[in-house]
Amino acid sequence: MITEQHLKSKLGNEYRECMLLEENKKYKGHWKGFIIFTLIVGIIVGYFSVVSDNLSNLRNGVTVFEFVISYLAVIINSLPVWFILAMLVGYIFASDIKKAMLFGVIYTLTAITFYFLITYFYGDVPVKISFKELAIGYGIHYGASAVGGILGGILGFLVKKTPYALLCLILGLILQLYVNGTRSWRDIIGIGENVTYCLLIVGIVIYLVNFKRNERKETSIDFQ
């Protein structure tokens, strides 16, 4: 004879099993989406970063196609975009800080690996350097990428909690404009890059102002 207590216990166990199955599906789905994103975006970022390293000096007589490719290459190879993409990984796929750090570092290390692989096959004659120089170069690039990926993943996750975390991104964009300096405004690609950063800053500020207004409206409605 099945008592009421046994029935409740059985239903509770079935409910917990269903919840675990749902969590496992979400977990696998996040990893699957993350892997696809990392491979596709990592290859694109790696390729355009290599193109950026091999750009010729574009001043006069540049075609529209050359400008677009050069602009995309320079923008994608910039530190802000590498950081923003790590943020995107944390924002889309992470469900907590630890996963945000993990996803961020995996993505950036994958992207920098594609960059090195494409660099090796891009030129006809690879530059010969010593093993020590090669190891130091790899160490610096992978170390910086890992740190940037971790910080970007964390910030992207925090944006889900509060959009005001984007203020950190604004500071980074302003710093990049300062690093670029006044010389970057003397050629068409540099101008395009700087204008993009300025538009991003303005866009983020407008978004945060609107968010603050909506917050105030919701607060006033709650008090009424």
PDB file of C-alpha atoms in Angstrom:
ATOM      1  CA  MET A   1       0.000   0.000   0.000  1.00  0.00           C
ATOM      2  CA  ILE A   2       1.394   3.389  -1.048  1.00  0.00           C
ATOM      3  CA  THR A   3       1.062   5.957   1.679  1.00  0.00           C
ATOM      4  CA  GLU A   4       0.703   9.687   1.134  1.00  0.00           C
ATOM      5  CA  GLN A   5       4.231  10.251   2.447  1.00  0.00           C
ATOM      6  CA  HIS A   6       5.719   7.730  -0.004  1.00  0.00           C
ATOM      7  CA  LEU A   7       3.796   9.348  -2.867  1.00  0.00           C
ATOM      8  CA  LYS A   8       5.093  12.822  -1.966  1.00  0.00           C
ATOM      9  CA  SER A   9       8.625  11.461  -1.690  1.00  0.00           C
ATOM     10  CA  LYS A  10       8.369   9.767  -5.094  1.00  0.00           C
ATOM     11  CA  LEU A  11       6.995  12.911  -6.731  1.00  0.00           C
ATOM     12  CA  GLY A  12       9.755  14.956  -5.094  1.00  0.00           C
ATOM     13  CA  ASN A  13      12.439  12.634  -6.446  1.00  0.00           C
ATOM     14  CA  GLU A  14      10.915  12.735  -9.932  1.00  0.00           C
ATOM     15  CA  TYR A  15      10.815  16.537  -9.779  1.00  0.00           C
ATOM     16  CA  ARG A  16      14.470  16.713  -8.743  1.00  0.00           C
ATOM     17  CA  GLU A  17      15.443  14.337 -11.567  1.00  0.00           C
ATOM     18  CA  CYS A  18      13.572  16.494 -14.084  1.00  0.00           C
ATOM     19  CA  MET A  19      15.324  19.603 -12.783  1.00  0.00           C
ATOM     20  CA  LEU A  20      18.714  17.899 -13.060  1.00  0.00           C
ATOM     21  CA  LEU A  21      17.956  16.835 -16.625  1.00  0.00           C
ATOM     22  CA  GLU A  22      16.975  20.405 -17.515  1.00  0.00           C
ATOM     23  CA  GLU A  23      20.179  21.758 -15.949  1.00  0.00           C
ATOM     24  CA  ASN A  24      22.267  19.204 -17.843  1.00  0.00           C
ATOM     25  CA  LYS A  25      20.586  20.177 -21.124  1.00  0.00           C
ATOM     26  CA  LYS A  26      21.261  23.874 -20.469  1.00  0.00           C
ATOM     27  CA  TYR A  27      24.858  23.082 -19.471  1.00  0.00           C
ATOM     28  CA  LYS A  28      25.483  21.049 -22.633  1.00  0.00           C
ATOM     29  CA  GLY A  29      23.732  23.678 -24.718  1.00  0.00           C
ATOM     30  CA  HIS A  30      25.939  26.428 -23.309  1.00  0.00           C
ATOM     31  CA  TRP A  31      29.097  24.432 -24.024  1.00  0.00           C
ATOM     32  CA  LYS A  32      27.958  23.542 -27.540  1.00  0.00           C
ATOM     33  CA  GLY A  33      27.107  27.147 -28.367  1.00  0.00           C
ATOM     34  CA  PHE A  34      30.330  28.354 -26.762  1.00  0.00           C
ATOM     35  CA  ILE A  35      32.475  25.938 -28.767  1.00  0.00           C
ATOM     36  CA  ILE A  36      30.810  26.942 -32.053  1.00  0.00           C
ATOM     37  CA  PHE A  37      31.179  30.641 -31.185  1.00  0.00           C
ATOM     38  CA  THR A  38      34.821  30.217 -30.162  1.00  0.00           C
ATOM     39  CA  LEU A  39      35.829  28.352 -33.316  1.00  0.00           C
ATOM     40  CA  ILE A  40      34.038  30.654 -35.772  1.00  0.00           C
ATOM     41  CA  VAL A  41      34.855  33.968 -34.107  1.00  0.00           C
ATOM     42  CA  GLY A  42      38.354  32.796 -33.148  1.00  0.00           C
ATOM     43  CA  ILE A  43      39.227  32.031 -36.776  1.00  0.00           C
ATOM     44  CA  ILE A  44      37.791  35.367 -37.971  1.00  0.00           C
ATOM     45  CA  VAL A  45      39.641  37.337 -35.293  1.00  0.00           C
ATOM     46  CA  GLY A  46      42.858  35.424 -35.915  1.00  0.00           C
ATOM     47  CA  TYR A  47      42.708  36.001 -39.672  1.00  0.00           C
ATOM     48  CA  PHE A  48      41.925  39.722 -39.543  1.00  0.00           C
ATOM     49  CA  SER A  49      44.561  40.241 -36.852  1.00  0.00           C
ATOM     50  CA  VAL A  50      47.152  38.742 -39.205  1.00  0.00           C
ATOM     51  CA  VAL A  51      45.889  40.948 -42.036  1.00  0.00           C
ATOM     52  CA  SER A  52      46.223  43.953 -39.727  1.00  0.00           C
ATOM     53  CA  ASP A  53      49.850  43.086 -39.009  1.00  0.00           C
ATOM     54  CA  ASN A  54      50.605  43.027 -42.743  1.00  0.00           C
ATOM     55  CA  LEU A  55      48.785  46.158 -43.900  1.00  0.00           C
ATOM     56  CA  SER A  56      50.525  48.499 -46.287  1.00  0.00           C
ATOM     57  CA  ASN A  57      50.499  52.245 -45.689  1.00  0.00           C
ATOM     58  CA  LEU A  58      47.134  53.471 -46.956  1.00  0.00           C
ATOM     59  CA  ARG A  59      47.123  57.177 -47.728  1.00  0.00           C
ATOM     60  CA  ASN A  60      46.250  58.080 -51.310  1.00  0.00           C
ATOM     61  CA  GLY A  61      44.263  56.214 -53.940  1.00  0.00           C
ATOM     62  CA  VAL A  62      42.786  53.644 -51.566  1.00  0.00           C
ATOM     63  CA  THR A  63      39.748  51.812 -52.942  1.00  0.00           C
ATOM     64  CA  VAL A  64      36.549  51.307 -50.956  1.00  0.00           C
ATOM     65  CA  PHE A  65      37.220  47.568 -50.690  1.00  0.00           C
ATOM     66  CA  GLU A  66      40.770  48.147 -49.433  1.00  0.00           C
ATOM     67  CA  PHE A  67      39.499  50.639 -46.891  1.00  0.00           C
ATOM     68  CA  VAL A  68      36.794  48.276 -45.582  1.00  0.00           C
ATOM     69  CA  ILE A  69      39.177  45.321 -45.247  1.00  0.00           C
ATOM     70  CA  SER A  70      41.881  47.473 -43.650  1.00  0.00           C
ATOM     71  CA  TYR A  71      39.392  49.099 -41.283  1.00  0.00           C
ATOM     72  CA  LEU A  72      37.955  45.739 -40.194  1.00  0.00           C
ATOM     73  CA  ALA A  73      41.436  44.302 -39.741  1.00  0.00           C
ATOM     74  CA  VAL A  74      42.627  47.189 -37.574  1.00  0.00           C
ATOM     75  CA  ILE A  75      39.445  47.278 -35.484  1.00  0.00           C
ATOM     76  CA  ILE A  76      39.307  43.521 -34.927  1.00  0.00           C
ATOM     77  CA  ASN A  77      43.001  43.411 -34.028  1.00  0.00           C
ATOM     78  CA  SER A  78      42.590  46.172 -31.422  1.00  0.00           C
ATOM     79  CA  LEU A  79      42.671  45.447 -27.700  1.00  0.00           C
ATOM     80  CA  PRO A  80      39.173  46.899 -27.078  1.00  0.00           C
ATOM     81  CA  VAL A  81      37.555  44.513 -29.578  1.00  0.00           C
ATOM     82  CA  TRP A  82      39.464  41.498 -28.235  1.00  0.00           C
ATOM     83  CA  PHE A  83      38.257  42.502 -24.768  1.00  0.00           C
ATOM     84  CA  ILE A  84      34.669  43.137 -25.931  1.00  0.00           C
ATOM     85  CA  LEU A  85      34.499  39.688 -27.532  1.00  0.00           C
ATOM     86  CA  ALA A  86      35.676  38.118 -24.261  1.00  0.00           C
ATOM     87  CA  MET A  87      32.948  40.133 -22.533  1.00  0.00           C
ATOM     88  CA  LEU A  88      30.419  38.803 -25.035  1.00  0.00           C
ATOM     89  CA  VAL A  89      31.414  35.243 -24.153  1.00  0.00           C
ATOM     90  CA  GLY A  90      30.869  35.904 -20.446  1.00  0.00           C
ATOM     91  CA  TYR A  91      27.587  37.685 -21.115  1.00  0.00           C
ATOM     92  CA  ILE A  92      26.083  35.031 -23.395  1.00  0.00           C
ATOM     93  CA  PHE A  93      27.343  31.720 -22.047  1.00  0.00           C
ATOM     94  CA  ALA A  94      28.338  32.127 -18.383  1.00  0.00           C
ATOM     95  CA  SER A  95      25.931  31.404 -15.542  1.00  0.00           C
ATOM     96  CA  ASP A  96      28.360  32.414 -12.775  1.00  0.00           C
ATOM     97  CA  ILE A  97      31.716  34.141 -12.264  1.00  0.00           C
ATOM     98  CA  LYS A  98      33.757  30.930 -12.475  1.00  0.00           C
ATOM     99  CA  LYS A  99      32.245  29.951 -15.824  1.00  0.00           C
ATOM    100  CA  ALA A 100      32.713  33.518 -17.068  1.00  0.00           C
ATOM    101  CA  MET A 101      36.432  33.300 -16.245  1.00  0.00           C
ATOM    102  CA  LEU A 102      36.725  29.847 -17.803  1.00  0.00           C
ATOM    103  CA  PHE A 103      34.865  30.719 -21.006  1.00  0.00           C
ATOM    104  CA  GLY A 104      36.720  34.008 -21.342  1.00  0.00           C
ATOM    105  CA  VAL A 105      40.185  32.483 -21.050  1.00  0.00           C
ATOM    106  CA  ILE A 106      39.376  29.531 -23.337  1.00  0.00           C
ATOM    107  CA  TYR A 107      38.036  31.851 -26.021  1.00  0.00           C
ATOM    108  CA  THR A 108      40.985  34.265 -25.992  1.00  0.00           C
ATOM    109  CA  LEU A 109      43.601  31.489 -25.921  1.00  0.00           C
ATOM    110  CA  THR A 110      41.842  29.818 -28.846  1.00  0.00           C
ATOM    111  CA  ALA A 111      41.769  33.090 -30.794  1.00  0.00           C
ATOM    112  CA  ILE A 112      45.461  33.813 -30.162  1.00  0.00           C
ATOM    113  CA  THR A 113      46.303  30.229 -31.209  1.00  0.00           C
ATOM    114  CA  PHE A 114      44.478  30.728 -34.513  1.00  0.00           C
ATOM    115  CA  TYR A 115      46.379  33.998 -34.889  1.00  0.00           C
ATOM    116  CA  PHE A 116      49.741  32.252 -34.546  1.00  0.00           C
ATOM    117  CA  LEU A 117      48.721  29.403 -36.854  1.00  0.00           C
ATOM    118  CA  ILE A 118      47.503  31.753 -39.575  1.00  0.00           C
ATOM    119  CA  THR A 119      50.593  33.937 -39.129  1.00  0.00           C
ATOM    120  CA  TYR A 120      52.817  30.913 -39.767  1.00  0.00           C
ATOM    121  CA  PHE A 121      51.118  30.098 -43.081  1.00  0.00           C
ATOM    122  CA  TYR A 122      50.352  33.689 -44.134  1.00  0.00           C
ATOM    123  CA  GLY A 123      53.842  34.728 -45.259  1.00  0.00           C
ATOM    124  CA  ASP A 124      55.866  33.018 -47.967  1.00  0.00           C
ATOM    125  CA  VAL A 125      59.050  33.092 -45.913  1.00  0.00           C
ATOM    126  CA  PRO A 126      58.597  32.774 -42.149  1.00  0.00           C
ATOM    127  CA  VAL A 127      60.940  35.001 -40.127  1.00  0.00           C
ATOM    128  CA  LYS A 128      63.551  32.929 -38.352  1.00  0.00           C
ATOM    129  CA  ILE A 129      64.042  33.763 -34.682  1.00  0.00           C
ATOM    130  CA  SER A 130      65.696  31.949 -31.822  1.00  0.00           C
ATOM    131  CA  PHE A 131      63.815  29.512 -29.610  1.00  0.00           C
ATOM    132  CA  LYS A 132      64.273  31.830 -26.622  1.00  0.00           C
ATOM    133  CA  GLU A 133      62.732  34.785 -28.468  1.00  0.00           C
ATOM    134  CA  LEU A 134      59.918  32.565 -29.718  1.00  0.00           C
ATOM    135  CA  ALA A 135      59.182  31.270 -26.203  1.00  0.00           C
ATOM    136  CA  ILE A 136      59.202  34.778 -24.740  1.00  0.00           C
ATOM    137  CA  GLY A 137      56.905  36.047 -27.487  1.00  0.00           C
ATOM    138  CA  TYR A 138      54.448  33.203 -27.024  1.00  0.00           C
ATOM    139  CA  GLY A 139      54.573  33.606 -23.254  1.00  0.00           C
ATOM    140  CA  ILE A 140      53.787  37.319 -23.396  1.00  0.00           C
ATOM    141  CA  HIS A 141      50.963  36.912 -25.920  1.00  0.00           C
ATOM    142  CA  TYR A 142      49.349  33.937 -24.189  1.00  0.00           C
ATOM    143  CA  GLY A 143      49.754  35.481 -20.742  1.00  0.00           C
ATOM    144  CA  ALA A 144      48.229  38.808 -21.772  1.00  0.00           C
ATOM    145  CA  SER A 145      45.433  37.007 -23.645  1.00  0.00           C
ATOM    146  CA  ALA A 146      44.619  34.855 -20.620  1.00  0.00           C
ATOM    147  CA  VAL A 147      44.426  37.862 -18.289  1.00  0.00           C
ATOM    148  CA  GLY A 148      42.335  39.832 -20.787  1.00  0.00           C
ATOM    149  CA  GLY A 149      40.034  36.858 -21.349  1.00  0.00           C
ATOM    150  CA  ILE A 150      39.453  36.371 -17.624  1.00  0.00           C
ATOM    151  CA  LEU A 151      38.757  40.063 -16.988  1.00  0.00           C
ATOM    152  CA  GLY A 152      36.588  40.354 -20.093  1.00  0.00           C
ATOM    153  CA  GLY A 153      34.562  37.271 -19.191  1.00  0.00           C
ATOM    154  CA  ILE A 154      33.979  38.556 -15.660  1.00  0.00           C
ATOM    155  CA  LEU A 155      32.945  42.012 -16.858  1.00  0.00           C
ATOM    156  CA  GLY A 156      30.603  40.514 -19.450  1.00  0.00           C
ATOM    157  CA  PHE A 157      28.909  38.433 -16.756  1.00  0.00           C
ATOM    158  CA  LEU A 158      28.637  41.466 -14.465  1.00  0.00           C
ATOM    159  CA  VAL A 159      26.891  43.417 -17.229  1.00  0.00           C
ATOM    160  CA  LYS A 160      24.027  40.914 -16.907  1.00  0.00           C
ATOM    161  CA  LYS A 161      23.756  41.896 -13.249  1.00  0.00           C
ATOM    162  CA  THR A 162      24.139  45.635 -13.736  1.00  0.00           C
ATOM    163  CA  PRO A 163      24.681  47.609 -16.972  1.00  0.00           C
ATOM    164  CA  TYR A 164      26.794  50.086 -14.999  1.00  0.00           C
ATOM    165  CA  ALA A 165      29.656  47.614 -15.344  1.00  0.00           C
ATOM    166  CA  LEU A 166      29.952  49.051 -18.871  1.00  0.00           C
ATOM    167  CA  LEU A 167      31.584  52.105 -17.288  1.00  0.00           C
ATOM    168  CA  CYS A 168      34.760  50.021 -17.082  1.00  0.00           C
ATOM    169  CA  LEU A 169      34.574  49.491 -20.844  1.00  0.00           C
ATOM    170  CA  ILE A 170      34.224  53.245 -21.372  1.00  0.00           C
ATOM    171  CA  LEU A 171      37.428  53.806 -19.394  1.00  0.00           C
ATOM    172  CA  GLY A 172      39.181  51.206 -21.550  1.00  0.00           C
ATOM    173  CA  LEU A 173      38.029  52.870 -24.773  1.00  0.00           C
ATOM    174  CA  ILE A 174      39.177  56.293 -23.545  1.00  0.00           C
ATOM    175  CA  LEU A 175      42.545  54.785 -22.630  1.00  0.00           C
ATOM    176  CA  GLN A 176      42.851  53.281 -26.119  1.00  0.00           C
ATOM    177  CA  LEU A 177      42.135  56.688 -27.689  1.00  0.00           C
ATOM    178  CA  TYR A 178      44.877  58.170 -25.522  1.00  0.00           C
ATOM    179  CA  VAL A 179      47.321  55.415 -26.511  1.00  0.00           C
ATOM    180  CA  ASN A 180      46.505  55.915 -30.201  1.00  0.00           C
ATOM    181  CA  GLY A 181      47.448  59.573 -29.812  1.00  0.00           C
ATOM    182  CA  THR A 182      47.042  62.496 -32.188  1.00  0.00           C
ATOM    183  CA  ARG A 183      49.001  60.774 -34.973  1.00  0.00           C
ATOM    184  CA  SER A 184      46.186  58.264 -35.428  1.00  0.00           C
ATOM    185  CA  TRP A 185      43.967  61.098 -36.689  1.00  0.00           C
ATOM    186  CA  ARG A 186      46.263  61.724 -39.676  1.00  0.00           C
ATOM    187  CA  ASP A 187      45.301  58.713 -41.813  1.00  0.00           C
ATOM    188  CA  ILE A 188      41.950  57.351 -42.927  1.00  0.00           C
ATOM    189  CA  ILE A 189      42.198  54.028 -41.055  1.00  0.00           C
ATOM    190  CA  GLY A 190      43.246  55.684 -37.802  1.00  0.00           C
ATOM    191  CA  ILE A 191      40.376  58.140 -38.086  1.00  0.00           C
ATOM    192  CA  GLY A 192      37.934  55.285 -38.712  1.00  0.00           C
ATOM    193  CA  GLU A 193      39.237  53.398 -35.677  1.00  0.00           C
ATOM    194  CA  ASN A 194      39.037  56.415 -33.362  1.00  0.00           C
ATOM    195  CA  VAL A 195      35.569  57.395 -34.581  1.00  0.00           C
ATOM    196  CA  THR A 196      34.389  53.833 -33.882  1.00  0.00           C
ATOM    197  CA  TYR A 197      35.616  54.055 -30.290  1.00  0.00           C
ATOM    198  CA  CYS A 198      33.976  57.462 -29.857  1.00  0.00           C
ATOM    199  CA  LEU A 199      30.670  56.116 -31.182  1.00  0.00           C
ATOM    200  CA  LEU A 200      30.899  53.153 -28.803  1.00  0.00           C
ATOM    201  CA  ILE A 201      31.459  55.498 -25.863  1.00  0.00           C
ATOM    202  CA  VAL A 202      28.520  57.706 -26.877  1.00  0.00           C
ATOM    203  CA  GLY A 203      26.314  54.654 -27.436  1.00  0.00           C
ATOM    204  CA  ILE A 204      27.120  53.215 -24.008  1.00  0.00           C
ATOM    205  CA  VAL A 205      26.498  56.570 -22.302  1.00  0.00           C
ATOM    206  CA  ILE A 206      23.102  56.933 -24.033  1.00  0.00           C
ATOM    207  CA  TYR A 207      22.181  53.376 -23.045  1.00  0.00           C
ATOM    208  CA  LEU A 208      23.134  53.944 -19.392  1.00  0.00           C
ATOM    209  CA  VAL A 209      21.243  57.265 -19.255  1.00  0.00           C
ATOM    210  CA  ASN A 210      18.098  55.606 -20.632  1.00  0.00           C
ATOM    211  CA  PHE A 211      18.538  52.719 -18.199  1.00  0.00           C
ATOM    212  CA  LYS A 212      18.774  55.176 -15.301  1.00  0.00           C
ATOM    213  CA  ARG A 213      15.611  56.961 -16.451  1.00  0.00           C
ATOM    214  CA  ASN A 214      13.708  53.686 -16.654  1.00  0.00           C
ATOM    215  CA  GLU A 215      14.929  52.781 -13.185  1.00  0.00           C
ATOM    216  CA  ARG A 216      13.578  56.072 -11.806  1.00  0.00           C
ATOM    217  CA  LYS A 217      10.228  55.552 -13.552  1.00  0.00           C
ATOM    218  CA  GLU A 218       9.886  52.035 -12.101  1.00  0.00           C
ATOM    219  CA  THR A 219      10.814  53.313  -8.632  1.00  0.00           C
ATOM    220  CA  SER A 220       8.242  56.123  -8.808  1.00  0.00           C
ATOM    221  CA  ILE A 221       5.546  53.679  -9.944  1.00  0.00           C
ATOM    222  CA  ASP A 222       6.348  51.326  -7.060  1.00  0.00           C
ATOM    223  CA  PHE A 223       5.952  54.139  -4.519  1.00  0.00           C
ATOM    224  CA  GLN A 224       2.588  55.229  -5.933  1.00  0.00           C
TER     225      GLN A 224
END
